Tab-separated table of C-alpha atoms and ligand atoms in Angstrom:
chain	number	residue	atom	x	y	z
A	37	MET	CA	-78.558	78.924	17.072
A	38	LYS	CA	-80.417	79.682	20.228
A	39	VAL	CA	-79.481	83.085	22.412
A	40	THR	CA	-78.734	80.658	25.489
A	41	GLU	CA	-76.488	78.740	23.178
A	42	HIS	CA	-74.808	81.945	22.242
A	43	LEU	CA	-74.353	82.887	25.856
A	44	ALA	CA	-73.294	79.587	26.972
A	45	ALA	CA	-70.545	79.828	24.417
A	46	ALA	CA	-70.014	83.339	25.045
A	47	LYS	CA	-66.047	83.934	26.327
A	48	ASP	CA	-66.503	87.386	26.200
A	49	THR	CA	-68.768	89.791	25.934
A	50	ILE	CA	-70.532	89.222	22.758
A	51	VAL	CA	-73.217	92.050	21.492
A	52	SER	CA	-76.559	91.964	19.680
A	53	PHE	CA	-78.400	94.823	17.786
A	54	GLU	CA	-82.146	95.820	17.667
A	55	ILE	CA	-84.211	97.275	14.610
A	56	LEU	CA	-87.028	97.968	12.938
A	57	PRO	CA	-88.512	97.404	9.433
A	58	PRO	CA	-89.026	100.203	7.468
A	59	THR	CA	-91.578	102.201	6.763
A	60	LYS	CA	-94.276	100.817	4.146
A	61	GLY	CA	-92.945	102.067	0.680
A	62	LYS	CA	-88.905	101.802	1.846
A	63	SER	CA	-87.103	99.148	0.736
A	64	ILE	CA	-84.811	96.158	2.820
A	65	GLN	CA	-81.852	98.081	1.685
A	66	SER	CA	-82.348	100.874	4.017
A	67	ILE	CA	-82.407	98.207	6.316
A	68	TYR	CA	-78.851	96.712	4.953
A	69	ASP	CA	-77.373	100.430	4.710
A	70	HIS	CA	-78.406	100.367	8.437
A	71	LEU	CA	-76.600	96.614	9.478
A	72	ASP	CA	-73.906	96.506	6.958
A	73	PRO	CA	-71.078	98.291	9.290
A	74	LEU	CA	-72.246	97.107	12.625
A	75	MET	CA	-71.947	93.013	11.138
A	76	GLU	CA	-68.132	93.955	11.559
A	77	PHE	CA	-68.579	93.833	15.471
A	78	ASN	CA	-70.112	90.158	14.659
A	79	PRO	CA	-73.770	90.330	16.602
A	80	ALA	CA	-74.834	87.270	17.799
A	81	PHE	CA	-78.510	87.979	16.603
A	82	ILE	CA	-80.537	90.833	15.410
A	83	ASN	CA	-84.061	91.212	16.588
A	84	VAL	CA	-86.412	92.744	14.390
A	85	THR	CA	-89.549	94.590	16.259
A	86	TYR	CA	-93.311	93.776	15.303
A	87	HIS	CA	-95.243	96.533	14.755
A	88	ARG	CA	-99.184	96.300	15.009
A	89	ALA	CA	-101.838	97.670	12.881
A	90	GLU	CA	-103.360	101.233	13.452
A	91	GLN	CA	-106.800	102.156	12.907
A	92	ILE	CA	-106.702	105.289	11.053
A	93	LEU	CA	-109.836	107.758	10.135
A	94	LYS	CA	-109.178	108.481	6.542
A	95	THR	CA	-111.427	111.340	4.094
A	96	ARG	CA	-112.982	109.611	0.742
A	97	LYS	CA	-113.026	111.143	-1.930
A	98	ASP	CA	-116.851	112.405	-1.783
A	99	GLY	CA	-115.542	113.596	1.976
A	100	THR	CA	-116.760	111.135	4.072
A	101	LEU	CA	-115.085	109.549	6.655
A	102	GLU	CA	-114.061	105.908	6.602
A	103	TRP	CA	-111.719	103.630	9.207
A	104	VAL	CA	-108.953	102.298	7.784
A	105	GLU	CA	-106.458	99.670	8.934
A	106	ILE	CA	-102.843	100.445	8.090
A	107	ARG	CA	-99.889	98.872	8.506
A	108	LYS	CA	-96.773	101.154	8.860
A	109	ARG	CA	-93.847	98.957	9.097
A	110	PRO	CA	-94.890	95.251	7.957
A	111	GLY	CA	-92.199	92.814	6.886
A	112	THR	CA	-90.909	91.447	10.472
A	113	VAL	CA	-90.987	87.404	9.755
A	114	GLY	CA	-89.139	88.519	5.431
A	115	ILE	CA	-86.689	90.770	7.225
A	116	CYS	CA	-85.426	88.145	9.869
A	117	ALA	CA	-85.753	85.433	6.423
A	118	ALA	CA	-83.590	88.425	4.053
A	119	LEU	CA	-81.079	88.629	7.794
A	120	MET	CA	-79.973	85.302	7.937
A	121	ASN	CA	-79.811	84.478	4.633
A	122	LYS	CA	-77.623	87.870	3.697
A	123	TYR	CA	-75.637	87.903	6.829
A	124	LYS	CA	-75.716	84.443	8.027
A	125	VAL	CA	-76.714	85.342	11.706
A	126	GLU	CA	-79.236	84.718	13.926
A	127	ALA	CA	-82.236	86.839	13.672
A	128	ILE	CA	-85.330	87.106	16.315
A	129	PRO	CA	-88.607	88.337	15.571
A	130	HIS	CA	-90.222	90.020	18.242
A	131	LEU	CA	-93.793	88.501	18.622
A	132	ILE	CA	-96.551	89.971	19.769
A	133	CYS	CA	-100.209	89.319	21.432
A	134	GLY	CA	-102.001	92.504	20.469
A	135	GLY	CA	-104.126	92.367	17.053
A	136	PHE	CA	-103.193	88.791	16.870
A	137	SER	CA	-106.045	86.122	17.367
A	138	LYS	CA	-104.110	82.242	18.641
A	139	ALA	CA	-104.829	80.822	15.401
A	140	GLU	CA	-103.072	83.714	13.558
A	141	THR	CA	-99.956	83.652	16.067
A	142	GLU	CA	-99.888	79.037	15.781
A	143	ASN	CA	-99.639	79.758	12.091
A	144	ALA	CA	-96.947	82.510	12.853
A	145	LEU	CA	-95.182	80.484	14.387
A	146	ILE	CA	-95.423	77.632	12.039
A	147	ASP	CA	-94.399	80.073	9.450
A	148	LEU	CA	-91.094	80.851	11.927
A	149	ASP	CA	-90.205	76.969	12.178
A	150	PHE	CA	-89.973	76.445	8.376
A	151	LEU	CA	-87.736	79.680	7.550
A	152	GLY	CA	-85.617	77.224	10.364
A	153	ILE	CA	-85.802	80.855	12.981
A	154	LYS	CA	-84.851	79.294	16.382
A	155	ASN	CA	-85.520	82.329	18.208
A	156	VAL	CA	-88.188	84.845	19.479
A	157	LEU	CA	-89.356	87.922	21.766
A	158	ALA	CA	-92.292	87.031	23.417
A	159	LEU	CA	-94.187	90.384	23.817
A	160	ARG	CA	-97.773	92.101	24.647
A	161	GLY	CA	-97.256	94.786	23.066
A	162	ASP	CA	-99.097	97.907	23.686
A	163	ALA	CA	-102.638	99.230	23.975
A	164	ALA	CA	-103.714	100.203	20.198
A	165	VAL	CA	-103.384	103.945	18.872
A	166	GLY	CA	-106.130	105.788	20.041
A	167	GLU	CA	-106.779	103.269	22.671
A	168	LYS	CA	-105.941	104.034	26.783
A	169	PHE	CA	-105.618	100.313	27.780
A	170	PHE	CA	-104.149	97.399	25.954
A	171	THR	CA	-106.876	95.068	24.886
A	172	PRO	CA	-106.424	91.784	23.531
A	173	ASN	CA	-108.096	90.315	19.907
A	174	ILE	CA	-111.143	88.564	21.193
A	175	HIS	CA	-109.638	85.159	20.194
A	176	GLY	CA	-105.697	86.544	21.375
A	177	HIS	CA	-103.652	86.671	24.420
A	178	ARG	CA	-103.856	89.253	27.000
A	179	TYR	CA	-100.650	88.905	28.147
A	180	ALA	CA	-97.004	87.531	27.441
A	181	GLU	CA	-97.347	84.804	29.731
A	182	ASP	CA	-99.857	83.453	27.417
A	183	LEU	CA	-98.121	83.653	24.173
A	184	VAL	CA	-95.064	82.262	26.155
A	185	ARG	CA	-97.696	78.923	26.965
A	186	GLN	CA	-98.184	79.129	23.440
A	187	VAL	CA	-94.835	78.864	22.173
A	188	VAL	CA	-94.261	76.230	24.429
A	189	ASP	CA	-97.328	73.871	23.687
A	190	LEU	CA	-96.221	74.099	20.272
A	191	ASN	CA	-92.556	73.335	21.013
A	192	ASN	CA	-93.937	69.941	22.315
A	193	GLY	CA	-96.023	69.279	19.974
A	194	ARG	CA	-99.636	70.942	21.250
A	195	TYR	CA	-101.617	72.650	18.938
A	196	MET	CA	-104.653	74.376	18.535
A	197	GLU	CA	-106.700	71.516	16.005
A	198	GLU	CA	-107.375	68.584	19.278
A	199	ASP	CA	-107.068	66.332	16.000
A	200	ILE	CA	-103.096	67.002	15.683
A	201	ILE	CA	-101.941	63.946	17.387
A	202	GLU	CA	-98.408	64.123	17.790
A	203	GLY	CA	-97.615	67.172	15.714
A	204	ALA	CA	-94.289	68.353	14.608
A	205	LYS	CA	-92.406	69.909	17.693
A	206	THR	CA	-90.890	73.010	17.324
A	207	ASP	CA	-88.210	73.936	19.277
A	208	PHE	CA	-88.224	77.423	19.961
A	209	CYS	CA	-85.594	79.546	22.716
A	210	ILE	CA	-87.601	82.143	23.805
A	211	GLY	CA	-87.016	85.520	24.938
A	212	VAL	CA	-89.552	87.563	27.413
A	213	ALA	CA	-89.152	91.682	28.474
A	214	GLY	CA	-88.201	92.443	31.888
A	215	TYR	CA	-88.576	96.469	33.248
A	216	PRO	CA	-85.404	97.677	35.566
A	217	GLU	CA	-87.407	100.930	36.129
A	218	LYS	CA	-90.422	98.659	36.056
A	219	HIS	CA	-93.558	98.612	33.609
A	220	PHE	CA	-95.525	101.846	33.526
A	221	GLU	CA	-98.505	99.604	34.506
A	222	ALA	CA	-97.593	97.495	37.436
A	223	PRO	CA	-98.172	98.847	40.741
A	224	ASN	CA	-94.197	98.575	41.675
A	225	VAL	CA	-91.061	96.110	40.966
A	226	ASP	CA	-92.008	93.485	42.790
A	227	THR	CA	-95.239	92.928	41.402
A	228	ASP	CA	-93.338	93.378	37.935
A	229	ILE	CA	-91.018	90.644	38.819
A	230	PHE	CA	-93.511	88.366	39.850
A	231	TYR	CA	-94.946	88.317	36.552
A	232	LEU	CA	-91.397	88.134	35.152
A	233	LYS	CA	-90.607	85.216	37.100
A	234	ARG	CA	-94.019	83.821	35.714
A	235	LYS	CA	-93.372	84.316	31.968
A	236	ILE	CA	-89.979	82.640	33.079
A	237	ASP	CA	-91.234	79.797	35.271
A	238	LEU	CA	-93.851	78.720	31.987
A	239	GLY	CA	-90.792	78.083	29.962
A	240	GLY	CA	-88.879	82.293	28.923
A	241	ASP	CA	-85.516	81.522	28.199
A	242	TYR	CA	-84.065	84.139	29.142
A	243	VAL	CA	-85.343	88.295	29.330
A	244	THR	CA	-84.040	91.323	27.199
A	245	THR	CA	-84.399	94.868	29.259
A	246	GLN	CA	-86.224	97.568	28.384
A	247	MET	CA	-83.480	100.695	27.623
A	248	PHE	CA	-81.987	102.288	30.425
A	249	PHE	CA	-79.461	105.201	31.177
A	250	ASN	CA	-78.487	104.430	34.350
A	251	ASN	CA	-76.625	100.931	34.802
A	252	ASP	CA	-77.366	100.931	38.793
A	253	HIS	CA	-81.008	100.313	37.788
A	254	TYR	CA	-80.057	96.859	35.612
A	255	PHE	CA	-77.356	95.089	38.082
A	256	ASN	CA	-80.603	96.590	40.939
A	257	TYR	CA	-83.088	94.737	39.035
A	258	VAL	CA	-81.000	91.986	38.540
A	259	LYS	CA	-80.263	91.546	41.994
A	260	LYS	CA	-84.114	91.873	42.820
A	261	CYS	CA	-84.967	89.102	39.847
A	262	ASN	CA	-82.090	86.354	41.398
A	263	ASP	CA	-83.707	87.414	44.733
A	264	HIS	CA	-87.268	86.317	43.045
A	265	GLY	CA	-85.445	82.934	41.646
A	266	ILE	CA	-85.031	84.284	38.350
A	267	ASN	CA	-81.825	82.591	37.219
A	268	VAL	CA	-82.138	82.955	33.231
A	269	PRO	CA	-79.940	85.445	31.589
A	270	ILE	CA	-81.107	88.972	31.830
A	271	MET	CA	-79.812	91.187	28.601
A	272	PRO	CA	-79.299	94.841	29.118
A	273	GLY	CA	-80.310	97.107	26.363
A	274	LEU	CA	-79.147	99.933	25.949
A	275	LYS	CA	-79.471	102.393	23.222
A	276	PRO	CA	-78.375	106.327	22.603
A	277	LEU	CA	-79.356	109.617	22.637
A	278	THR	CA	-79.249	111.931	19.881
A	279	ASN	CA	-80.963	114.804	20.186
A	280	LYS	CA	-82.972	117.264	22.384
A	281	LYS	CA	-86.406	115.809	21.340
A	282	GLN	CA	-85.401	112.448	23.042
A	283	LEU	CA	-85.335	114.193	26.406
A	284	ALA	CA	-88.510	114.892	26.797
A	285	MET	CA	-90.056	111.520	24.629
A	286	ILE	CA	-88.081	108.925	26.046
A	287	PRO	CA	-89.279	108.935	29.540
A	288	ARG	CA	-92.858	109.198	28.323
A	289	VAL	CA	-92.879	106.412	25.737
A	290	PHE	CA	-90.316	103.950	27.709
A	291	ASN	CA	-91.447	104.805	31.138
A	292	VAL	CA	-87.672	105.212	32.219
A	293	GLU	CA	-85.525	107.824	34.108
A	294	LEU	CA	-82.713	110.185	31.821
A	295	PRO	CA	-79.635	110.890	35.102
A	296	VAL	CA	-79.180	114.917	36.020
A	297	GLU	CA	-75.581	114.927	34.751
A	298	LEU	CA	-76.696	113.217	30.980
A	299	TYR	CA	-80.040	115.951	30.886
A	300	THR	CA	-77.599	118.593	31.741
A	301	GLU	CA	-74.989	117.529	29.000
A	302	MET	CA	-77.860	116.887	26.321
A	303	MET	CA	-79.575	120.806	27.639
A	304	LYS	CA	-76.280	122.489	26.760
A	305	CYS	CA	-76.385	121.115	23.059
A	306	LYS	CA	-76.222	123.575	20.277
A	307	ASN	CA	-77.616	121.162	17.820
A	308	ASP	CA	-78.147	117.309	16.728
A	309	ALA	CA	-74.046	117.032	16.114
A	310	ASP	CA	-73.591	118.161	19.798
A	311	CYS	CA	-76.238	115.777	21.252
A	312	GLU	CA	-74.604	113.064	19.109
A	313	LYS	CA	-71.526	113.446	20.808
A	314	VAL	CA	-72.753	113.416	24.106
A	315	GLY	CA	-75.135	110.156	23.642
A	316	THR	CA	-71.984	108.848	22.152
A	317	GLU	CA	-70.011	109.523	25.554
A	318	TRP	CA	-72.792	108.459	27.901
A	319	LEU	CA	-73.634	105.190	25.886
A	320	LEU	CA	-69.825	104.287	26.438
A	321	HIS	CA	-69.320	105.255	29.856
A	322	GLN	CA	-72.512	102.554	30.689
A	323	CYS	CA	-70.793	99.872	28.511
A	324	ARG	CA	-67.808	100.142	30.036
A	325	GLY	CA	-70.093	99.738	32.959
A	326	LEU	CA	-71.397	96.444	32.004
A	327	LEU	CA	-67.961	95.105	30.508
A	328	ALA	CA	-66.586	96.031	34.043
A	329	GLN	CA	-69.239	93.640	35.558
A	330	LYS	CA	-68.166	90.882	32.942
A	331	VAL	CA	-71.978	90.712	31.649
A	332	LYS	CA	-72.177	88.197	28.988
A	333	ILE	CA	-73.783	90.384	26.385
A	334	ILE	CA	-75.328	94.091	25.542
A	335	HIS	CA	-77.836	94.210	23.063
A	336	PHE	CA	-77.921	97.939	21.548
A	337	TYR	CA	-81.241	99.157	20.360
A	338	THR	CA	-80.257	100.835	16.929
A	339	LEU	CA	-83.113	101.962	15.864
A	340	GLY	CA	-82.001	104.586	13.113
A	341	LYS	CA	-78.577	105.972	14.858
A	342	PRO	CA	-75.898	102.815	14.209
A	343	SER	CA	-73.038	105.252	13.514
A	344	VAL	CA	-73.362	105.763	17.318
A	345	ILE	CA	-73.787	102.714	17.935
A	346	TYR	CA	-70.562	101.853	15.446
A	347	ASN	CA	-68.753	104.852	16.883
A	348	VAL	CA	-68.635	103.129	20.515
A	349	LEU	CA	-68.284	99.571	19.700
A	350	LYS	CA	-65.269	100.635	17.745
A	351	GLN	CA	-63.953	102.482	20.890
A	352	LEU	CA	-64.485	99.032	22.933
A	353	PHE	CA	-63.543	96.128	20.548
B	254	FAD	P1	-96.538	91.303	29.703
B	254	FAD	O1	-95.694	90.586	30.774
B	254	FAD	O2	-97.626	90.947	29.649
B	254	FAD	O3	-96.387	92.520	31.479
B	254	FAD	C1	-97.511	93.788	31.089
B	254	FAD	C2	-98.089	94.116	32.122
B	254	FAD	O4	-98.664	93.375	32.712
B	254	FAD	C3	-97.082	94.693	33.144
B	254	FAD	O5	-97.236	95.923	33.647
B	254	FAD	C4	-96.700	93.203	33.877
B	254	FAD	O6	-96.487	93.392	35.336
B	254	FAD	C5	-98.327	92.709	34.145
B	254	FAD	N1	-98.441	91.813	34.220
B	254	FAD	C6	-97.969	90.403	33.423
B	254	FAD	N2	-98.547	89.381	33.587
B	254	FAD	C7	-99.941	89.482	34.291
B	254	FAD	C8	-100.439	88.504	34.549
B	254	FAD	N3	-101.467	87.375	34.616
B	254	FAD	N4	-102.334	89.147	35.244
B	254	FAD	C9	-101.702	90.527	36.004
B	254	FAD	N5	-101.007	91.690	35.510
B	254	FAD	C10	-99.746	90.696	34.390
B	254	FAD	N6	-93.585	96.585	21.833
B	254	FAD	C11	-94.620	96.400	20.325
B	254	FAD	O7	-95.359	96.386	19.769
B	254	FAD	N7	-93.073	95.750	19.172
B	254	FAD	C12	-92.079	94.980	19.482
B	254	FAD	O8	-91.747	94.698	18.792
B	254	FAD	C13	-91.183	95.414	21.032
B	254	FAD	N8	-90.109	95.047	21.726
B	254	FAD	C14	-90.022	95.066	22.424
B	254	FAD	C15	-88.545	94.470	22.884
B	254	FAD	C16	-88.258	94.619	24.358
B	254	FAD	C17	-87.135	94.655	24.882
B	254	FAD	C18	-89.072	95.477	24.960
B	254	FAD	C19	-88.646	95.486	26.654
B	254	FAD	C20	-90.342	95.892	25.239
B	254	FAD	C21	-90.993	95.767	23.581
B	254	FAD	N9	-92.249	96.160	23.158
B	254	FAD	C22	-92.536	95.864	22.189
B	254	FAD	C23	-92.474	96.767	24.512
B	254	FAD	C24	-93.849	96.108	24.921
B	254	FAD	O9	-94.494	95.077	23.952
B	254	FAD	C25	-94.633	96.941	26.127
B	254	FAD	O10	-93.562	97.740	27.260
B	254	FAD	C26	-96.082	96.396	26.803
B	254	FAD	O11	-96.967	97.327	27.146
B	254	FAD	C27	-95.693	94.736	27.534
B	254	FAD	O12	-95.949	93.991	26.950
B	254	FAD	P2	-94.628	92.480	28.360
B	254	FAD	O13	-94.392	91.671	26.910
B	254	FAD	O14	-93.434	93.208	28.792
B	254	FAD	O15	-96.203	92.343	28.411
């Protein structure tokens, strides 16, 4: 079932989760251990992030150096198939432009289609580790909108090889990313929303937001998007804080602000257990605010702390 169909069919607020593939060397059981308790809340779907390869400098035995490409978290497509098989739930692979040629993307989409995957989240991806700015693959896409265009082409049976006439049409529902506090490269929120609208006009079916810790950012963003003529569902994404390191890391990496009240309470904590309590209360408070406005769905970035999400959902549903 497509995300848009789930949302249209939902009578009450539904939930969805996002997970990361395990780091290379770990088994998929770590994902099952993470998700098993959360399945009690019947997620409409589970997103699986994609992590591009990194170039690292390795020392050979003879002391000389060589650049080696490593992929720390492979397995997005395989995990999607495994989740669908194990939990009978929709899995949404994230697709990124970074590091991919258009031909590789097309082949990945064909694999996903053959696996019966009906949804993809189309993203640009960040700059490669060690690079300041995002650089597309020489045969790849520069912006997420170019990826959206490619998925739409395949949905219309248009393949890269021009001699494929009347190619099989895929039927992907396409999600795109949105940033209530603007994407860090955008000069202002309006310009960012201008480009978001292009992704939607080209075929994006819904938006999943970057995490935010102040619901006002989300509600203002939805209003602004509507004012710009974006009328597709805009799914709020939430993440709990669980330790003090995140107080510096989250604003830097995700370009989002932490409200003074949350920051102050976290700073008072003596250990991670205290931090988790504060993070749980804040997440609960955010969820209640969203539920009061009857949002159709809440998307949870579960990333490593499913117990907090579990405790919050247990109190809400
Ligand atoms: P785009 O929509 O291409 O936008 C990038 C920037 O360019 C923005 O500033 C935008 O305003 C601007 N822009 C867009 N189009 C144009 C244009 N035509 N001309 C000029 N400027 C333009 N990253 C991963 O690597 N893996 C993941 O699994 C992953 N999952 C994510 C899930 C969600 C819900 C979100 C919100 C982000 C995720 N990211 C992921 C991070 C994302 O890849 C980065 O934030 C990336 O820097 C931007 O991706 P985008 O798809 O929003 O890019």
